[in-house]
Coordinates of C-alpha atoms in Angstrom, one line a residue:
X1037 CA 0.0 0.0 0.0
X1038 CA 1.0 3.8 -0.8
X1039 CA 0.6 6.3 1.3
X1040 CA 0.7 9.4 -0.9
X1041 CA 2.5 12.5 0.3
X1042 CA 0.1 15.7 -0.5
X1043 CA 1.1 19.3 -0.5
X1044 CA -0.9 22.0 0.4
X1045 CA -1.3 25.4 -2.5
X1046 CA -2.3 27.4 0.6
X1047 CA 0.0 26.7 3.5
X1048 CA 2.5 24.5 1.5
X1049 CA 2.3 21.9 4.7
X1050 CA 3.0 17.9 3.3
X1051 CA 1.3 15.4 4.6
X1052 CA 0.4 12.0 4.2
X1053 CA -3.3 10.8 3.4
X1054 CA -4.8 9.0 6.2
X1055 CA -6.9 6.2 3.9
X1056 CA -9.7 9.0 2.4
X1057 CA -9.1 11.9 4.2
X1058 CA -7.5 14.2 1.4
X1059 CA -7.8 17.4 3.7
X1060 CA -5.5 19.8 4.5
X1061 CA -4.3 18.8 8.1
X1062 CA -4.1 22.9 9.3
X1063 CA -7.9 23.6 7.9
X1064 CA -6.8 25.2 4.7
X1065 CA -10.2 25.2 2.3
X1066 CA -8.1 23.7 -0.4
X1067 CA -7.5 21.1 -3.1
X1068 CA -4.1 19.3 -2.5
X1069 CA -1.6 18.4 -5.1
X1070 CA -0.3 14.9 -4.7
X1071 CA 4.2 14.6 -5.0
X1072 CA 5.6 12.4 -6.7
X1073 CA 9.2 11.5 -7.8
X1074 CA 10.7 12.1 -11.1
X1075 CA 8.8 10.6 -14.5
X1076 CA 9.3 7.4 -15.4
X1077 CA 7.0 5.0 -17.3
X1078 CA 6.8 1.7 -16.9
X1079 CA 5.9 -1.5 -18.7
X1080 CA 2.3 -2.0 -17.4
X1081 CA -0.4 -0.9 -20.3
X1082 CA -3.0 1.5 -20.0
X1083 CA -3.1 4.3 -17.3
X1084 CA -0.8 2.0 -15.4
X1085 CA 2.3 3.0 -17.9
X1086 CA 2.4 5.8 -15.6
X1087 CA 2.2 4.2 -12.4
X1088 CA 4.9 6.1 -10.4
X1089 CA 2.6 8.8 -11.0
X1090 CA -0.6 7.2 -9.4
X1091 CA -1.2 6.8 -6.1
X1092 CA -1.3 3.2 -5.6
X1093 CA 1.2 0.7 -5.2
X1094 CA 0.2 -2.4 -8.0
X1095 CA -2.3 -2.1 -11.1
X1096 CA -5.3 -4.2 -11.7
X1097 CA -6.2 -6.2 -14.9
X1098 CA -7.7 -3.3 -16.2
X1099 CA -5.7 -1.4 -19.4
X1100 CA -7.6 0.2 -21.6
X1101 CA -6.9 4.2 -22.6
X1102 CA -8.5 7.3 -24.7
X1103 CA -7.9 7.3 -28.2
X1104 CA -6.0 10.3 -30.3
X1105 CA -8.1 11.4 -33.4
X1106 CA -7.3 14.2 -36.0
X1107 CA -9.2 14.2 -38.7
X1108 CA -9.3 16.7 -41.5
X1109 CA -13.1 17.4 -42.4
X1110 CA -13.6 17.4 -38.8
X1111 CA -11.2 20.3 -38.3
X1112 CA -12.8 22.2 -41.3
X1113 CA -16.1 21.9 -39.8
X1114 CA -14.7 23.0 -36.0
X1115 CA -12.2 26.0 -38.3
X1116 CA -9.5 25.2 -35.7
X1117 CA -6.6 23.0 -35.2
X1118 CA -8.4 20.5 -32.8
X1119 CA -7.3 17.0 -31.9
X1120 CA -9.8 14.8 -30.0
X1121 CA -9.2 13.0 -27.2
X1122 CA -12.2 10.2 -27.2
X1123 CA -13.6 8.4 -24.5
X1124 CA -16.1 6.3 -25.6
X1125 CA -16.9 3.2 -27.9
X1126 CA -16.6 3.0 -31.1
X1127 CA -14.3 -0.6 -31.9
X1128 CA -14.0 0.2 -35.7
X1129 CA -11.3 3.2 -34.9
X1130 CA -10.4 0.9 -31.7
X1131 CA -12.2 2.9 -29.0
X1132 CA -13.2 0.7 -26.2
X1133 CA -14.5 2.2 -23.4
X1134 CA -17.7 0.1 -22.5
X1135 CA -19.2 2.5 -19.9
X1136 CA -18.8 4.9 -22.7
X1137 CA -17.4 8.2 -20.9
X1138 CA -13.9 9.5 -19.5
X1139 CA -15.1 8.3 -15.8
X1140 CA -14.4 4.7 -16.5
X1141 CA -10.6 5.9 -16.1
X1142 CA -11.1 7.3 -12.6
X1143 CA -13.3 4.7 -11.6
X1144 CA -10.7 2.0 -12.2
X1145 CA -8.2 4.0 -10.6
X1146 CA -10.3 4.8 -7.1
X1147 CA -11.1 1.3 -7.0
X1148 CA -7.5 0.3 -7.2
X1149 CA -7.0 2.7 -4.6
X1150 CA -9.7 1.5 -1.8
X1151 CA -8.9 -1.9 -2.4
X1152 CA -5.3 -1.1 -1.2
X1153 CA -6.9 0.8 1.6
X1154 CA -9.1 -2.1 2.5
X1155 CA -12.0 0.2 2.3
X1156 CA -15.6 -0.5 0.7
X1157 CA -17.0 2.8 -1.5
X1158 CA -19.7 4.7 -1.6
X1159 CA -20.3 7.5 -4.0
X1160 CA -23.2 9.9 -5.1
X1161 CA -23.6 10.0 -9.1
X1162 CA -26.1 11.4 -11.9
X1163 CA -25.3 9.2 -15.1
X1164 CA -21.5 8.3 -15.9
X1165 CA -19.6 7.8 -13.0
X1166 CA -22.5 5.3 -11.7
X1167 CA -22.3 3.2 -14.7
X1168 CA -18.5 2.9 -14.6
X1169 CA -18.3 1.4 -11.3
X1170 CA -21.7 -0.7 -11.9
X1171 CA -19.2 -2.0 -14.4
X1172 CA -15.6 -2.1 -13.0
X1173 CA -16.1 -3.4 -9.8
X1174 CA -15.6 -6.7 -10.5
X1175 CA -11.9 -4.9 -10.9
X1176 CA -11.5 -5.3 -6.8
X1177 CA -12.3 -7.6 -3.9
X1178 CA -14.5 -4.6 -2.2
X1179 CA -18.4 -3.3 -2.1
X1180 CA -19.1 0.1 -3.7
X1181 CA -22.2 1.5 -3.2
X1182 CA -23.7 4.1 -6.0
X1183 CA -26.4 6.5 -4.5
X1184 CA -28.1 8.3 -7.7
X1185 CA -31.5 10.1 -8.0
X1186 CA -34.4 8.7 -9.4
X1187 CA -34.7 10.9 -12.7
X1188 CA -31.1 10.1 -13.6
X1189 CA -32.2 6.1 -13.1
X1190 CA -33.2 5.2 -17.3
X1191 CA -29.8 7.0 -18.3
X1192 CA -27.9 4.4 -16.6
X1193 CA -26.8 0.7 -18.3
X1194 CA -24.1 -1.6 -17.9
X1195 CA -23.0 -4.9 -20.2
X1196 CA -22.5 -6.7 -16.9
X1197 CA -23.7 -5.1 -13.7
X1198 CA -21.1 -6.3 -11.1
X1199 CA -21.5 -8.2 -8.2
X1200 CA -20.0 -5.7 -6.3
X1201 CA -21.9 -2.8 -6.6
X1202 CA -25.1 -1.8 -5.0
X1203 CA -27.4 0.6 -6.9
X1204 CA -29.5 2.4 -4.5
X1205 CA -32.2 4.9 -6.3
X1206 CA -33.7 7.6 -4.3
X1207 CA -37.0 9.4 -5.6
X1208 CA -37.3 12.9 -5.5
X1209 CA -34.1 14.0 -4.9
X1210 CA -31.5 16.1 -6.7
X1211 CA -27.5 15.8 -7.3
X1212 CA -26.9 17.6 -3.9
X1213 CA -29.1 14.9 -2.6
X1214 CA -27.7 12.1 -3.4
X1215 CA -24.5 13.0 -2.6
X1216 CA -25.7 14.3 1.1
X1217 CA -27.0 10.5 1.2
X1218 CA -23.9 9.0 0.3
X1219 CA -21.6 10.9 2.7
X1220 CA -24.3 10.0 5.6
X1221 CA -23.8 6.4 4.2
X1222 CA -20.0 6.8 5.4
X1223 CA -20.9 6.7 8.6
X1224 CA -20.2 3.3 8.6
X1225 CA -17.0 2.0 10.0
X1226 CA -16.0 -0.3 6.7
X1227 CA -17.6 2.5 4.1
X1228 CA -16.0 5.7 2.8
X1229 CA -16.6 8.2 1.0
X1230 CA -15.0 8.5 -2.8
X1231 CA -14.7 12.3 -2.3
X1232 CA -15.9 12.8 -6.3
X1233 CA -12.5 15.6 -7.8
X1234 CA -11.4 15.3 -4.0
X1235 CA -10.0 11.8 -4.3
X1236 CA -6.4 11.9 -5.7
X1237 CA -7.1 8.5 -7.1
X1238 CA -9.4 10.2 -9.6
X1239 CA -7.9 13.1 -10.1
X1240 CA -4.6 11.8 -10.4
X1241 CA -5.7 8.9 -13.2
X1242 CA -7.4 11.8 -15.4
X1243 CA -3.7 13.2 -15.6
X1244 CA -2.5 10.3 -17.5
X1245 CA -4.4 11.7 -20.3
X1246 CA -1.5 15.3 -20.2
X1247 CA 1.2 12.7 -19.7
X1248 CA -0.3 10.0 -23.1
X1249 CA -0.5 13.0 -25.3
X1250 CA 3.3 14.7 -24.4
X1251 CA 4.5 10.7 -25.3
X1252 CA 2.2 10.5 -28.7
X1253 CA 3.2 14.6 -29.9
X1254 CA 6.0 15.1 -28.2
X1255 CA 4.4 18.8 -26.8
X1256 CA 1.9 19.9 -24.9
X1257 CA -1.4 21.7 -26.7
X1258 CA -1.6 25.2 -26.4
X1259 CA -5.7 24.7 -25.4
X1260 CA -7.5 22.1 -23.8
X1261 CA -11.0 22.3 -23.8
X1262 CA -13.6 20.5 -21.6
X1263 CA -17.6 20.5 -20.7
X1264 CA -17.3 20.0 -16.7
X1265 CA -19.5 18.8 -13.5
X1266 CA -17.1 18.9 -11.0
X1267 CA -14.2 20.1 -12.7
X1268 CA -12.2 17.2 -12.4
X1269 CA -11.4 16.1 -15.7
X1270 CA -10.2 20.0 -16.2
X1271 CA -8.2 20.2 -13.1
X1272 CA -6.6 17.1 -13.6
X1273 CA -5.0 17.8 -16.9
X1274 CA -3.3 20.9 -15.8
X1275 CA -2.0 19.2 -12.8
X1276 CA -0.5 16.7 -15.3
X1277 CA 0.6 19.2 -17.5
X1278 CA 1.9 21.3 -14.5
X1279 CA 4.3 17.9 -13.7
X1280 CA 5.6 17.4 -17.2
X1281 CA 7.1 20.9 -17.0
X1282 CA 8.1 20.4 -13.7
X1283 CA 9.7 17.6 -14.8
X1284 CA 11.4 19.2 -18.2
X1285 CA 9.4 17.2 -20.3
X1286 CA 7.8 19.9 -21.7
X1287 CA 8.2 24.0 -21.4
X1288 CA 4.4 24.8 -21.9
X1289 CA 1.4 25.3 -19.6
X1290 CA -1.6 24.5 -22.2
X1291 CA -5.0 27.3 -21.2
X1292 CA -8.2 25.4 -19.6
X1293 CA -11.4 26.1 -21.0
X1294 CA -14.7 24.8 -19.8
X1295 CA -18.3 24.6 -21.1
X1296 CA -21.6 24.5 -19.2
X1297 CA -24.9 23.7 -20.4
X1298 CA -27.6 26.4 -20.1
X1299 CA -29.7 27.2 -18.2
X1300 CA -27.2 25.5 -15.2
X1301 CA -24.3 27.8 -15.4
X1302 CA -23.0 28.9 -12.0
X1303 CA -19.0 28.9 -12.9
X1304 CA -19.1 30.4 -16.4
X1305 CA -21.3 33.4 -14.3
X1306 CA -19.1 33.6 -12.1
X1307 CA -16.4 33.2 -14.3
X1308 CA -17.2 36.3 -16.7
X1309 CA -17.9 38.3 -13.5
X1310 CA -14.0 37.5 -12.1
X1311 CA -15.3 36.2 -8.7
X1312 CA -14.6 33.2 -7.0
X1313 CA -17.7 32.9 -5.5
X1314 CA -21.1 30.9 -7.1
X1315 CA -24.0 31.8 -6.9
X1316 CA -26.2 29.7 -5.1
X1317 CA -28.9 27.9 -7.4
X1318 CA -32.3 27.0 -6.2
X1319 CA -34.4 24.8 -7.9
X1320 CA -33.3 21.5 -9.1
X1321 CA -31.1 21.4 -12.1
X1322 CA -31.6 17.9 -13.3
X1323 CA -35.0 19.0 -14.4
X1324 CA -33.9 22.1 -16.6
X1325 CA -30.8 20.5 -17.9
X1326 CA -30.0 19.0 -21.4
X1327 CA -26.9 17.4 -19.9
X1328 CA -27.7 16.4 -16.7
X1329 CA -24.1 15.0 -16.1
X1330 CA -22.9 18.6 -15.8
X1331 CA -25.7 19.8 -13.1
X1332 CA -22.9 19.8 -10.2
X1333 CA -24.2 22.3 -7.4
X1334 CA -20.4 21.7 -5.6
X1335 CA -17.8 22.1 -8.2
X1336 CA -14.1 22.0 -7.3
X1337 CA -13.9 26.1 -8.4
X1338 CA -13.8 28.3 -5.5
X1339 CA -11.7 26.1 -3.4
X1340 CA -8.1 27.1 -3.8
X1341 CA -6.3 25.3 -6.2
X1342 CA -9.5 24.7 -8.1
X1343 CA -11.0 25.8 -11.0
X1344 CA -11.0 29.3 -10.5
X1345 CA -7.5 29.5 -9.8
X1346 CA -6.7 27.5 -12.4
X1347 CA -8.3 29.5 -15.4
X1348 CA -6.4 33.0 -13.8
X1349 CA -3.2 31.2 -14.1
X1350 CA -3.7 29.7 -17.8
X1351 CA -5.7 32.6 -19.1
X1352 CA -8.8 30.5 -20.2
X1353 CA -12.0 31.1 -20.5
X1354 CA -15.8 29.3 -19.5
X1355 CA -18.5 29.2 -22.5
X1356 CA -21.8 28.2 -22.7
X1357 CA -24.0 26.3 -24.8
X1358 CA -27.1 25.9 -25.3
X1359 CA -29.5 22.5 -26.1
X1360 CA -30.2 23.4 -29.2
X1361 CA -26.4 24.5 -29.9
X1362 CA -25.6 21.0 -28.3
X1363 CA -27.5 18.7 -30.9
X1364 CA -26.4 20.5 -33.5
X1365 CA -22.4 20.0 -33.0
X1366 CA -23.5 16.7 -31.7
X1367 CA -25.8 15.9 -35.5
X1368 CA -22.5 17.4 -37.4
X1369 CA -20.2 15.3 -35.4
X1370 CA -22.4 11.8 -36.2
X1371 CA -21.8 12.7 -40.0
X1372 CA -18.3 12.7 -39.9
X1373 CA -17.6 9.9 -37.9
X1374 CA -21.0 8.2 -37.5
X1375 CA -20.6 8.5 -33.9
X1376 CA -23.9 9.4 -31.6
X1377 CA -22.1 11.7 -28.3
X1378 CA -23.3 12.0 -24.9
X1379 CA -24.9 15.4 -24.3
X1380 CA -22.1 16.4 -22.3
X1381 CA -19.9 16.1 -24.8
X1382 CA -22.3 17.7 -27.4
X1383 CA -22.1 21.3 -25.6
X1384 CA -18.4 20.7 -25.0
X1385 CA -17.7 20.8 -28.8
X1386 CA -21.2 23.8 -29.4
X1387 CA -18.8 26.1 -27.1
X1388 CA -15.7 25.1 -29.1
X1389 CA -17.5 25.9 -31.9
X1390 CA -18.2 29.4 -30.7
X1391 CA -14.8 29.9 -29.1
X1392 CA -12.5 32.2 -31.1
X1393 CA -9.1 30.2 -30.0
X1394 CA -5.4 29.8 -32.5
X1395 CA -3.1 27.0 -32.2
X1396 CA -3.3 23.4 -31.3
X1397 CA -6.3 22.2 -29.2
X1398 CA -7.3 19.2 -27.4
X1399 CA -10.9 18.7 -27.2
X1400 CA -12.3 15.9 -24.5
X1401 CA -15.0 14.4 -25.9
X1402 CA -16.4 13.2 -22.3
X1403 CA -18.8 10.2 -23.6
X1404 CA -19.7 8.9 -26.6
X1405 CA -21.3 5.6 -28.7
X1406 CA -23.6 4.2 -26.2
X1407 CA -26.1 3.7 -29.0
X1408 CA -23.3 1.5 -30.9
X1409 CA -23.1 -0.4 -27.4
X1410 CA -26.8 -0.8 -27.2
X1411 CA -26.7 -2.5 -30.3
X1412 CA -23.5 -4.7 -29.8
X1413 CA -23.9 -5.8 -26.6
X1414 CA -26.5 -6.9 -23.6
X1415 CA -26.3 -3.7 -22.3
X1416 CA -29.4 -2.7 -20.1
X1417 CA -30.7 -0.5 -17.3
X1418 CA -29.9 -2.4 -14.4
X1419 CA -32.4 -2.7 -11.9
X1420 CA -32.0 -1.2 -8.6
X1421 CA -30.7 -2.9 -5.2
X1422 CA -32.5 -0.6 -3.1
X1423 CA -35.5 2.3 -3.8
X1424 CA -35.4 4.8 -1.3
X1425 CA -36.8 8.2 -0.1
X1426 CA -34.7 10.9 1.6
X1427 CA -35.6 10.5 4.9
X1428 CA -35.3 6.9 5.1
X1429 CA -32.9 5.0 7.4
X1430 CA -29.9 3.8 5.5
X1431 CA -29.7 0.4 7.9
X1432 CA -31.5 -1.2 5.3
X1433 CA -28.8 -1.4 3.0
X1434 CA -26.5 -4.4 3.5

């Protein structure tokens, strides 16, 4: 087992995490930054290539990655110089995500993690991280436990539910919800709590994606452009790109750029108005959302090191898009590869598209071909272990 040193962007303090307690030991409202030695790759395939950068000690069987497109029609259609990283399924171009989305990466990773903390999981989730651990946790010897609200239920599916998770559904509730649930879950003595962009485990096997594109192009992009929940995904490919130049691999800090999906846009408003603070939202997004994977109410953006210190120091910039923007891009994207995209990842290209940006760019397309899965495989909505209300006692989960 590893016990990951952390440093601290506020008080500089290192410290070592204590199983899933990432916090700062002196308070500090902060995101911590996990140290590692020098780079080196290693002959493991898959994320695990860069496991002296991971906080684990062994990898699993697991070793699938993102793929690198460029394609020339595509780049016509976008008028910029954009190379796409896909996560999704599409075997013809040898894309084999089966959860379909970019989460199936940190899922694999936390798991790796817990397991090496002998720890069992819980997690709140509205779509795509739920279906990559109803999937991959046959990947470790431990229990998660996958609290999502009941509109989100139909959007999930998994080829082969595992054994070791526990979908519990709970009606009438919202994002915030169901992650209030799940922390209460944690209660439990054998049960924590993943800790979403928190958990260096996620965060940290998101950054593999900086350090498989310096190794494929030899450079860093000079964008990289994301539609965001949490802010993980965003956050985790500057911290990656942040070690390659600490490391000499590479002399350039690529800009972050992010995309919400109107009308649920609390960080690109508080973006354009240069504060730190959100605003607080009150009514439930999931039911005014397009993509409902992007309806975070607790980003990782006012917390220091987050999002909204991150765009200051890269210069970037937070767009919008709109539903009807979304299936558009989305529509012009399936005729030029023939490829159906989440919604997420449907705005993420609309605010590309409206983005006046020069020199390379790396687009994340977040999810996509889960109607090529549906199709190929057994894939289903997999029926709930438990059906809960709010205020229900959690004993009756086992």
């Amino acid at each position: 087992m590893v016990n990951p040193t952390l440093l601290c962007p506020i008080c500089e303090e290192k410290y070592q995490v204590t199983e899933f307690n990432f916090n700062c030991p002196e308070g500090c409202d902060s995101l911590p930054e996990t140290q590692y030695g020098k780079y080196k790759t290693t002959e493991h395939e898959g994320i695990w290539r860069y496991l002296p950068w991971l906080p684990v000690e062994k990898p699993n069987n697991y070793q699938k990655t993102p793929l690198f497109i460029e394609n020339r029609e595509f780049k016509k259609m976008v008028g910029k110089d954009v190379v796409i990283a896909f996560h999704g399924y599409h075997p013809e171009i040898g894309a084999d995500l089966d959860t379909c989305t970019f989460k199936e990466i940190e899922a694999v990773c936390s798991l790796r993690y817990a397991a090496e903390q002998n720890s069992n999981l819980a997690m709140a989730s509205v779509g795509n991280t739920a279906n990559a651990f109803l999937r991959q946790s046959y990947l470790e010897d431990i229990n998660t436990y996958i609290f999502v609200p009941e509109k989100t239920h139909e959007d999930l599916f998994a080829v082969e539910k595992s054994d070791n998770a526990k979908l519990i559904v709970i009606k009438d509730a919202s994002y915030s919800d169901a992650q209030d649930i799940a922390s209460r879950f944690c209660q439990r003595e054998d049960v924590s709590y993943d800790g979403g962009g928190k958990n260096i485990a996620r965060r940290d096997s998101l950054s593999t994606l900086a350090y498989q594109y310096q190794e494929k192009y030899n450079e860093m992009p000079d964008h990289y452009f994301q539609p965001i929940g949490s802010g993980t995904g965003a956050i985790a490919f500057y911290t990656g790109s942040k070690r390659l130049k600490q490391n000499k691999i590479t002399d350039k800090t690529p800009r972050i750029h992010i995309a919400q999906n109107t009308p649920f846009t609390p960080i690109v408003d508080a973006w354009n108005n240069q504060t730190r603070n959100l605003e607080p939202v009150d009514y439930n997004p999931l039911d005014r959302t397009y993509a409902k994977v992007l309806t975070n109410k607790n980003p990782l953006y006012s917390i220091n090191g987050g999002l909204y210190d991150i765009l200051n120091k890269t210069k970037g910039s937070a767009t919008t898009a709109t539903k009807k923007e979304a299936k558009k891009a989305g529509q012009k994207f399936k005729e030029i590869f023939n490829i159906d995209l989440y919604p997420a990842a449907e705005v993420g290209l609309a605010a590309l598209m409206k983005t006046d940006l020069q020199g390379k760019i790396l687009l994340n397309i977040t999810g996509a071909g889960r109607q090529k899965l549906r199709q190929e495989t057994n894939a289903e909505t997999p029926e709930p272990d438990y059906i809960i209300e709010k205020g229900d006692s959690l004993n009756v989960i086992k």
